[in-house]
Coordinates of C-alpha atoms in Angstrom, one line a residue:
X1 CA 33.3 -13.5 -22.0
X2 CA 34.7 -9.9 -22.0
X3 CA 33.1 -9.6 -25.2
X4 CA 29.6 -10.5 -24.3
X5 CA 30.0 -8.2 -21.2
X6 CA 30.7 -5.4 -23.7
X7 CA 27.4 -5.8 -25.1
X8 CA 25.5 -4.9 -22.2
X9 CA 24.7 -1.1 -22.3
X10 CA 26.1 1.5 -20.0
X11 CA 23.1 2.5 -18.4
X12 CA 22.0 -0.6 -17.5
X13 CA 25.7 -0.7 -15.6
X14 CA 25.3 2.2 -13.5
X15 CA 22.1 0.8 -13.1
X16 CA 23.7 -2.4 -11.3
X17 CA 26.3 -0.3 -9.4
X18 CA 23.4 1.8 -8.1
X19 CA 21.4 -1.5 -6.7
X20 CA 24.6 -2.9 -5.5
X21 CA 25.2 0.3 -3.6
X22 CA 21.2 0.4 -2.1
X23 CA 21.9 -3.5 -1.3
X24 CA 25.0 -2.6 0.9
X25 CA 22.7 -0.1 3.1
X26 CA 19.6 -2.6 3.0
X27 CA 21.9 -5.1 4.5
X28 CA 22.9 -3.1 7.1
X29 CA 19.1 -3.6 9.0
X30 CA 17.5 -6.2 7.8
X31 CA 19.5 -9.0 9.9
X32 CA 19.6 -6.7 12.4
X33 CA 16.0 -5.9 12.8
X34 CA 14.4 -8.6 15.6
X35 CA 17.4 -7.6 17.6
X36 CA 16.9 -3.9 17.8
X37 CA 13.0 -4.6 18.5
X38 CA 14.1 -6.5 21.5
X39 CA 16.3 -3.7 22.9
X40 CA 13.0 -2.2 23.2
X41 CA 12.5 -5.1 26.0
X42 CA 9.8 -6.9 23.2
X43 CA 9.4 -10.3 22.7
X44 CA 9.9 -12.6 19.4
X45 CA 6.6 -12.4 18.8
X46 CA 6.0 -8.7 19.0
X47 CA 9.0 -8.4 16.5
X48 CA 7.7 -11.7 14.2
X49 CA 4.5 -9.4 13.8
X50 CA 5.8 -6.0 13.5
X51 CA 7.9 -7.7 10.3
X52 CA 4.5 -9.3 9.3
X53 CA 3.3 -5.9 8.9
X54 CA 6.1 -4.7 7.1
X55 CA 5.5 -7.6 4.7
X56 CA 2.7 -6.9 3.9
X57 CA 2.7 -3.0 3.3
X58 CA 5.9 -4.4 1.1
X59 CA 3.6 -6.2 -0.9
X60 CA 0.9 -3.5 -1.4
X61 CA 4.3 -1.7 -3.2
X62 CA 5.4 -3.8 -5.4
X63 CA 1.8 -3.8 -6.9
X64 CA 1.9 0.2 -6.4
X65 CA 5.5 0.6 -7.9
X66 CA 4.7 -1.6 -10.9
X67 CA 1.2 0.3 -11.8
X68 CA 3.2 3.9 -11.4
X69 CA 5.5 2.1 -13.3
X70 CA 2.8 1.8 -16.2
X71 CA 0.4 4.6 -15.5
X72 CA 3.4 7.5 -14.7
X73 CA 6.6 7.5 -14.7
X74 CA 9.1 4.8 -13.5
X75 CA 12.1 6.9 -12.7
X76 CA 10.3 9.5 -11.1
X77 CA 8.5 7.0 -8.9
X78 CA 11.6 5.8 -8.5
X79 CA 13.3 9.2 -7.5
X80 CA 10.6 9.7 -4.9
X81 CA 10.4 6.3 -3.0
X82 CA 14.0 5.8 -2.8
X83 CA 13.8 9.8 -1.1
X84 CA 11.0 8.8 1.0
X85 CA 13.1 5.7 2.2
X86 CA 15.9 8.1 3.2
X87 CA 14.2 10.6 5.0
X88 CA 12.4 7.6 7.3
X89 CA 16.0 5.8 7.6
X90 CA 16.9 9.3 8.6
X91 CA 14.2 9.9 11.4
X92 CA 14.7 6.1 12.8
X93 CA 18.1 6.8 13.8
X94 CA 17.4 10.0 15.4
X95 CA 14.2 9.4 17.4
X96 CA 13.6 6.2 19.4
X97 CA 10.4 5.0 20.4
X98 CA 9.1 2.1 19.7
X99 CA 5.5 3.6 18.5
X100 CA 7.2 5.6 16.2
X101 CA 9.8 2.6 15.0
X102 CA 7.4 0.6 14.0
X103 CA 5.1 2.7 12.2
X104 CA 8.4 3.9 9.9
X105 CA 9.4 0.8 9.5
X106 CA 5.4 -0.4 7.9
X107 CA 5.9 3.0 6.0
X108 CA 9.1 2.0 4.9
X109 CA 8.6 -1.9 3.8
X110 CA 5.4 0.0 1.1
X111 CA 8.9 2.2 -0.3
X112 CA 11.3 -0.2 -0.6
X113 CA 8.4 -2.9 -2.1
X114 CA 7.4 0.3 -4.8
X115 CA 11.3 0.4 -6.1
X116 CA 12.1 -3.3 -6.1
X117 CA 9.9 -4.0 -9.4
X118 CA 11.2 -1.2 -10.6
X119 CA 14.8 -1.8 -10.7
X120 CA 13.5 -5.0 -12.5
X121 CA 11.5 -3.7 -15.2
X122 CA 13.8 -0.7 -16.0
X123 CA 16.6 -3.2 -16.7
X124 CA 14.0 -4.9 -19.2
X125 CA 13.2 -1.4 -20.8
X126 CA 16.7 -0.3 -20.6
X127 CA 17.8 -3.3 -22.5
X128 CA 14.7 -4.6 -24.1
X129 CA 17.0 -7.4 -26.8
X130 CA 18.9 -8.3 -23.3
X131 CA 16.0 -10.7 -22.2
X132 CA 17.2 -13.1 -18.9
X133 CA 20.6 -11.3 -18.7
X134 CA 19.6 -8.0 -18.0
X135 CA 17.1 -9.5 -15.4
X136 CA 20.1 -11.4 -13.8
X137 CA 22.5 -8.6 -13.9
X138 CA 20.1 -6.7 -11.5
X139 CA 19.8 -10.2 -9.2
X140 CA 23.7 -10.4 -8.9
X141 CA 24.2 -6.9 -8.5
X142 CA 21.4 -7.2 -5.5
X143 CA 23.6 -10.1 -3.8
X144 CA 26.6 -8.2 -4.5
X145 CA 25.4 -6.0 -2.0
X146 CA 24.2 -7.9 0.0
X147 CA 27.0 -9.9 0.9
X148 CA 29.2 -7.0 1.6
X149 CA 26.2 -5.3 3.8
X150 CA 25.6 -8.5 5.9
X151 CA 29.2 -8.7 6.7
X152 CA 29.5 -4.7 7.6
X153 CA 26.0 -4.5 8.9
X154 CA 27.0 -5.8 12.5
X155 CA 30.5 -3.7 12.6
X156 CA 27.9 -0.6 12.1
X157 CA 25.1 -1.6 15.1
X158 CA 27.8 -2.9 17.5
X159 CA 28.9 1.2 17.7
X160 CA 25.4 2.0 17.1
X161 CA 22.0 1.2 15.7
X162 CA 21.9 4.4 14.5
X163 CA 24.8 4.1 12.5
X164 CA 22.9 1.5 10.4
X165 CA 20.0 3.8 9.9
X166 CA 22.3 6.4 8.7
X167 CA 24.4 4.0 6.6
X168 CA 21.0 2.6 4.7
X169 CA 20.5 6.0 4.4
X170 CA 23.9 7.2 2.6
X171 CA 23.5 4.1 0.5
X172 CA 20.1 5.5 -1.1
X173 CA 21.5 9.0 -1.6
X174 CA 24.6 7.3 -3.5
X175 CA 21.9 5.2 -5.4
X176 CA 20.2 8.5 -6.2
X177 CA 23.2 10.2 -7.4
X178 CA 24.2 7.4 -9.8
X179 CA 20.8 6.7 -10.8
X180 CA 19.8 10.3 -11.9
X181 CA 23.0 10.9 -14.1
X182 CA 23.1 7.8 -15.9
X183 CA 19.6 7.4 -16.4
X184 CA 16.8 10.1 -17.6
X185 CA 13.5 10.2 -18.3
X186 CA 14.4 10.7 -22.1
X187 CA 16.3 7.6 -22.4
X188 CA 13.3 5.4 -20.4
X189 CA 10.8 6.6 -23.1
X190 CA 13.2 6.4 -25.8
X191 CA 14.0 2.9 -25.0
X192 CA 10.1 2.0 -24.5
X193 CA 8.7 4.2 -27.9
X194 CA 11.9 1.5 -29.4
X195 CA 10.2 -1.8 -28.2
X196 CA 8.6 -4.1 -30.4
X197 CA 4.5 -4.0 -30.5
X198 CA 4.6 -0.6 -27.7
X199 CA 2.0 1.3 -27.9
X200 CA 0.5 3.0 -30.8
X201 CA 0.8 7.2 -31.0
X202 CA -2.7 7.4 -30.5
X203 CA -2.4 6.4 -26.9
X204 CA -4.2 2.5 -27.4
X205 CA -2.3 -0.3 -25.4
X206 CA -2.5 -4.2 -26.6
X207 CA -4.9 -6.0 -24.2
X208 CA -3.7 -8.0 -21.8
X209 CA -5.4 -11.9 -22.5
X210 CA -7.0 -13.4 -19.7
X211 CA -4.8 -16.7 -20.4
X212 CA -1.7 -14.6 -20.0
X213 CA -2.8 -13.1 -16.9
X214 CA -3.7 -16.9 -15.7
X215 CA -0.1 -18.2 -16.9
X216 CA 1.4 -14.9 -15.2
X217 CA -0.6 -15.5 -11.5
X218 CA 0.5 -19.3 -11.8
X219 CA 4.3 -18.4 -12.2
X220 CA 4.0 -15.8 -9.1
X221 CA 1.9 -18.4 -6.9
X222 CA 4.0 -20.9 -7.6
X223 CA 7.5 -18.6 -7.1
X224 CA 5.9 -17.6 -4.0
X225 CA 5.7 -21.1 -2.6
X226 CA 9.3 -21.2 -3.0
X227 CA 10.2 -18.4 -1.4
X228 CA 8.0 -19.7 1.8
X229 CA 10.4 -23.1 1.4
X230 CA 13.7 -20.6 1.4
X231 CA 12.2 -18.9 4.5
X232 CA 12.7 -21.5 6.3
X233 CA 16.4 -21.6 6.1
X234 CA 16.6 -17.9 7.6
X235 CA 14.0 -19.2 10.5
X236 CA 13.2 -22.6 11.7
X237 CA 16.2 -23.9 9.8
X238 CA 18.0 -22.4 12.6
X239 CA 16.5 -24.4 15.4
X240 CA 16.4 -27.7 13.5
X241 CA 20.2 -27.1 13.3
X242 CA 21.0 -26.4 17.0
X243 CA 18.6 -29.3 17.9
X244 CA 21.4 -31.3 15.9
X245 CA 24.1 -30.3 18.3
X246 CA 25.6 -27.7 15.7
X247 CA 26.0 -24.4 17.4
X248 CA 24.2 -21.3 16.1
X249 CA 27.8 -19.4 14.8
X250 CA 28.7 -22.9 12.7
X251 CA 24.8 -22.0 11.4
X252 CA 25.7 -18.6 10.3
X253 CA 28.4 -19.8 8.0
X254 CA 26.1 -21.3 6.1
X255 CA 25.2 -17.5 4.3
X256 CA 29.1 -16.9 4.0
X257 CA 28.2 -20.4 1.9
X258 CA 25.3 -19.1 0.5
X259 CA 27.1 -15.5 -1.3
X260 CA 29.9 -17.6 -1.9
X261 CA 27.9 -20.1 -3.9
X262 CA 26.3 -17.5 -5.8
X263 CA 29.2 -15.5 -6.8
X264 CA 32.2 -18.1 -7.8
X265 CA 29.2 -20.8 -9.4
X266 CA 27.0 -17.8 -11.8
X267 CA 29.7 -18.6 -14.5
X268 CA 29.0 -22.4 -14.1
X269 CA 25.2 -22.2 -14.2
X270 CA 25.6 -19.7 -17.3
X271 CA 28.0 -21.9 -19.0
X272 CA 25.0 -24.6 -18.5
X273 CA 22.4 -22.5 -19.8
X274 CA 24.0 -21.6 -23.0
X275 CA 25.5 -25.3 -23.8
X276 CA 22.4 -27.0 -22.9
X277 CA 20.3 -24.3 -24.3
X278 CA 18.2 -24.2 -21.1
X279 CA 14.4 -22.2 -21.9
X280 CA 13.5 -20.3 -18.8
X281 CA 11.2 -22.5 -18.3
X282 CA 13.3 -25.6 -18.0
X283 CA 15.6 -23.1 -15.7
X284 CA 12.7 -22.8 -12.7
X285 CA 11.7 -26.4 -13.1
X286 CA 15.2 -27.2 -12.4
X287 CA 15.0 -24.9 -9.6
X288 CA 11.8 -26.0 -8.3
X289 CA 14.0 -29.2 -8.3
X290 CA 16.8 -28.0 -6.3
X291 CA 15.3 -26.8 -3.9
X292 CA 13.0 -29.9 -2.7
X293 CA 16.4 -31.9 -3.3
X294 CA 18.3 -29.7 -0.7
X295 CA 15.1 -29.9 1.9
X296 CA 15.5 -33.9 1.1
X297 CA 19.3 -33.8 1.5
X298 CA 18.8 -31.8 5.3
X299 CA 15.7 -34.2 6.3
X300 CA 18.0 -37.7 5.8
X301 CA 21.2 -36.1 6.0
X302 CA 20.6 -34.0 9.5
X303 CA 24.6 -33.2 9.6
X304 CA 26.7 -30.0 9.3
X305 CA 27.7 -31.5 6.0
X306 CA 24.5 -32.4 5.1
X307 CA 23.4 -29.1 5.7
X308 CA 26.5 -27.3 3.8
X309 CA 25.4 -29.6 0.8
X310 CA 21.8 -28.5 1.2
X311 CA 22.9 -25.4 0.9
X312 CA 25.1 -25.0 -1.7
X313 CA 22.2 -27.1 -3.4
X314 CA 19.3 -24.7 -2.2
X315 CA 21.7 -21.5 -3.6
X316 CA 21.9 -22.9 -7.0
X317 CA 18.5 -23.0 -7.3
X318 CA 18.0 -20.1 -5.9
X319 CA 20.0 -18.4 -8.4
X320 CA 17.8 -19.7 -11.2
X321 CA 14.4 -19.2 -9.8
X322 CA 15.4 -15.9 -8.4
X323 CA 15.8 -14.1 -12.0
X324 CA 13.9 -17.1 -13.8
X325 CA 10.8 -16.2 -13.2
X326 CA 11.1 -12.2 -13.3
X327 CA 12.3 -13.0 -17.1
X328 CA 9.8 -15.0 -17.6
X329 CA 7.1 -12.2 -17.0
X330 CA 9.3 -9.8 -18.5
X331 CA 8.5 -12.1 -21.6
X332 CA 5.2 -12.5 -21.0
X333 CA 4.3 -8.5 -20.7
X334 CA 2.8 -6.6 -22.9
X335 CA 4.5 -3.2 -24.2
X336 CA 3.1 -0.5 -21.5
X337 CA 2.5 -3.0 -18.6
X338 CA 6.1 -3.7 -17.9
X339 CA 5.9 -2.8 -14.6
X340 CA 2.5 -4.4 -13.6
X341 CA 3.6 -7.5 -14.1
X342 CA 7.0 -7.4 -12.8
X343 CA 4.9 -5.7 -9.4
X344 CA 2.9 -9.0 -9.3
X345 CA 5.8 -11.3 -9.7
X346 CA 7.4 -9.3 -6.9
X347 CA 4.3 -9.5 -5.2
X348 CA 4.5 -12.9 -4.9
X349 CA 7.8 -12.9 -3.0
X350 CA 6.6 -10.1 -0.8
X351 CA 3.9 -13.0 0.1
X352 CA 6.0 -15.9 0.6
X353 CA 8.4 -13.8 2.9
X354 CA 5.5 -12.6 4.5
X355 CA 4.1 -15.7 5.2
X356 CA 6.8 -18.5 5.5
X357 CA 8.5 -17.5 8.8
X358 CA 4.6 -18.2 10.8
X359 CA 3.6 -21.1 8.7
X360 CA 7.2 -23.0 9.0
X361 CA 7.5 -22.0 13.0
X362 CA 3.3 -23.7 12.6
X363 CA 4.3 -26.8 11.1
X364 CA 7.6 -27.0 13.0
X365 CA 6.0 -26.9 16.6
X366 CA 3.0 -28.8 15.5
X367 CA 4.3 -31.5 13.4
X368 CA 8.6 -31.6 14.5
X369 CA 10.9 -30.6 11.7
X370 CA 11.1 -33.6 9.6
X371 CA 7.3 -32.3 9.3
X372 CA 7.4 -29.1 8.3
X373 CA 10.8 -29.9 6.1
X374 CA 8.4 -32.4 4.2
X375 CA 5.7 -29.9 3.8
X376 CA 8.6 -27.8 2.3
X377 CA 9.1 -30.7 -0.1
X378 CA 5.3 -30.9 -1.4
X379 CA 5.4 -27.0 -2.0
X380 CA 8.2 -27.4 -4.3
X381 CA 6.9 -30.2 -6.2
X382 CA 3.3 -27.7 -6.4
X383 CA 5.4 -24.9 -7.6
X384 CA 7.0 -27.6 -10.2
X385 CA 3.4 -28.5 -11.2
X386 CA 2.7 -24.3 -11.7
X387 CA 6.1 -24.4 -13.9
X388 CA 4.9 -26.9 -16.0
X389 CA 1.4 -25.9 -16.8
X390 CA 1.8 -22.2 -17.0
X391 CA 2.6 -22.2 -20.8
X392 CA -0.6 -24.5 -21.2
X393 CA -2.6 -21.6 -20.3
X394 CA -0.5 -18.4 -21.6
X395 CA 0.4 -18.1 -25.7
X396 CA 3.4 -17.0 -28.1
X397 CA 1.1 -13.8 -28.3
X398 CA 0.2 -12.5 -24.9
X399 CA -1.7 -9.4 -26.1
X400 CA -4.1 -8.9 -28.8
X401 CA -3.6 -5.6 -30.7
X402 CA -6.6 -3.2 -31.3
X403 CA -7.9 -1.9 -34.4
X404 CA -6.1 1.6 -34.1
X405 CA -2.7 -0.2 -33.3
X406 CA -0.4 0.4 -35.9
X407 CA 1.7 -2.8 -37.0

């Protein structure tokens, strides 16, 4: 164990301290944010659309981050939307107005949606032989920090809701701080010029085949689908349980469940990986699994055990679907487009977030919650059916190398 931890290289350490620092502070607002929108006296809906907005400039970022990624410089792009972050965190604690709130916060949701594929293709370039691990490093890390966040985050905006600002704020000038002295521009190049097949000196990339890019949008369709099922458990979930008679606190515990899950069973699942020799593709089918099995377990099972079940169930698949399929396109990518295609991957959840909380309250009005938890159900087997087929399409060889490309 301490052994295979050794292997893993510094950088890519401070690189997980850095995102477990940045999680703390995002954690601080993010299950705090319908609440302060109605202290400006606005309704669910005005705040269910003001996040739908944020969404969505989020997803125009992750596609941004992962072509600066490509086209510029990672670290530097980086550098500036982690500063850009701040200074916005900064100004939302100091001013408050409503007009002004929620055009930060749309500003803020295309920052934080350029650095996320970031993070997730610099740990791939960092450690190019580290393949799923250095993917899943960067996922626990995230939940790391988000787990300590969620639980601080309230202590913070019961004093103030500026105090949250500022804390998300200190957290991304820590992140900068560790980020920029453990990892430079020089050792991103070095570490990409090392990686088998990259790019030639004359400047020619491999081109992308079109079966790689329809294997690629199949994996982020169908991981999107299951991030609209997962929505459900941070929004309608929660009236489905207090129409059981289980009170909205005992419903809460349930993401004490969920970080516990994650943290004490990641030695379990990676002790099932290795000893059944699990491809990454057998790891999100399994997940795609999991999580129509914990929807199944909460639609016959409609009892606060039945729900702790469904969601230890729901976090174990989470935690192989989560990193899965970000390895999976880390894979699939070709030397130089790294960060494109972790930016469409990430694109997809951006979609699913963006979407899921409308199309869940939708089905959950129009058709009662054993509907919309059995629409949930056919989504996951649809994302299964994307799992399975995606190879069919893509190849060993997901780039075909031009005549000046020296091999």
């Amino acid at each position: 164990m301490l052994e295979s931890l050794r292997a893993y290289p510094r950088a890519l350490w401070m690189m997980a301290l850095s995102v477990t620092i940045s999680a703390i502070g995002e954690s601080f607002l993010w299950p705090l944010t319908t609440a302060y929108i109605e202290t400006f006296g606005k309704t669910l809906t005005a705040a269910g659309t003001v996040l739908l907005c944020q969404y969505a400039t989020m997803l125009l970022g992750n596609l941004a981050g992962g072509w600066l990624f490509d086209r510029w410089s990672g670290r530097k792009t980086l550098v500036l939307s982690i500063t850009a972050a701040m200074l916005i965190l900064l100004a939302m604690g100091t001013w408050r107005s409503f007009p002004l709130y929620v055009g930060l916060l749309i500003v803020l949701g295309f920052c934080q949606g350029t650095f996320w594929p970031i993070q997730r293709a610099l740990s791939t370039v960092i450690w190019p032989s580290g393949g799923r691990r250095a993917i899943n490093m960067i996922y626990v890390a995230n939940n790391l920090g988000v787990a300590v966040g969620a639980a601080t985050g309230g202590v913070l905006a019961s004093h103030s809701f500026s105090m949250a600002f500022y804390g998300n704020a200190l957290s991304y000038l820590l992140f900068l701080a560790i980020f920029m002295s453990n990892v430079s521009e020089s050792h991103v190049q070095t570490a990409k010029s090392t990686k088998p097949g990259s790019a030639s000196p004359s400047g020619a990339a491999p081109k992308v085949k079109r079966e790689t890019w329809v294997a690629l949008w199949l994996l982020t369709i169908g991981l999107g689908l299951m991030v609209v099922t997962y929505s459900q458990w941070q929004t309608t979930m929660s009236m489905y349980v207090q129409s059981t008679g289980i009170s909205l606190s005992s419903y809460s515990v349930l993401w004490t469940v969920n970080g516990l899950v994650i943290v004490l069973l990641q030695p379990l699942l990676s002790w099932c990986i290795r000893t059944y020799s699990w491809s990454l593709q057998t790891q999100i089918l399994i997940a795609a699994g999991l999580f129509a099995l914990a929807m199944t377990t909460v639609m016959f099972w409609p009892s606060y055990a039945g729900f702790v079940i469904g969601m230890v169930i729901l976090t174990m698949g989470e935690m192989l679907a989560w990193p899965g399929v970000p390895a999976l396109a880390a894979e699939m990518a070709v030397p130089g487009r790294e960060g494109m295609f972790q930016g469409i991957v990430t694109s997809g959840q951006s979609a699913g977030r963006m979407v899921g909380p409308l199309f869940g309250a939708f089905l959950f009005e129009a058709a009662s919650a054993q509907g919309m938890i059995g629409f949930m159900i056919v989504l996951c087997v649809v994302a299964a059916v994307f799992f399975l087929i995606y190879n069919k399409f893509g190849s060993k060889k997901s780039f075909s190398v031009p005549r000046n490309f020296d091999v």
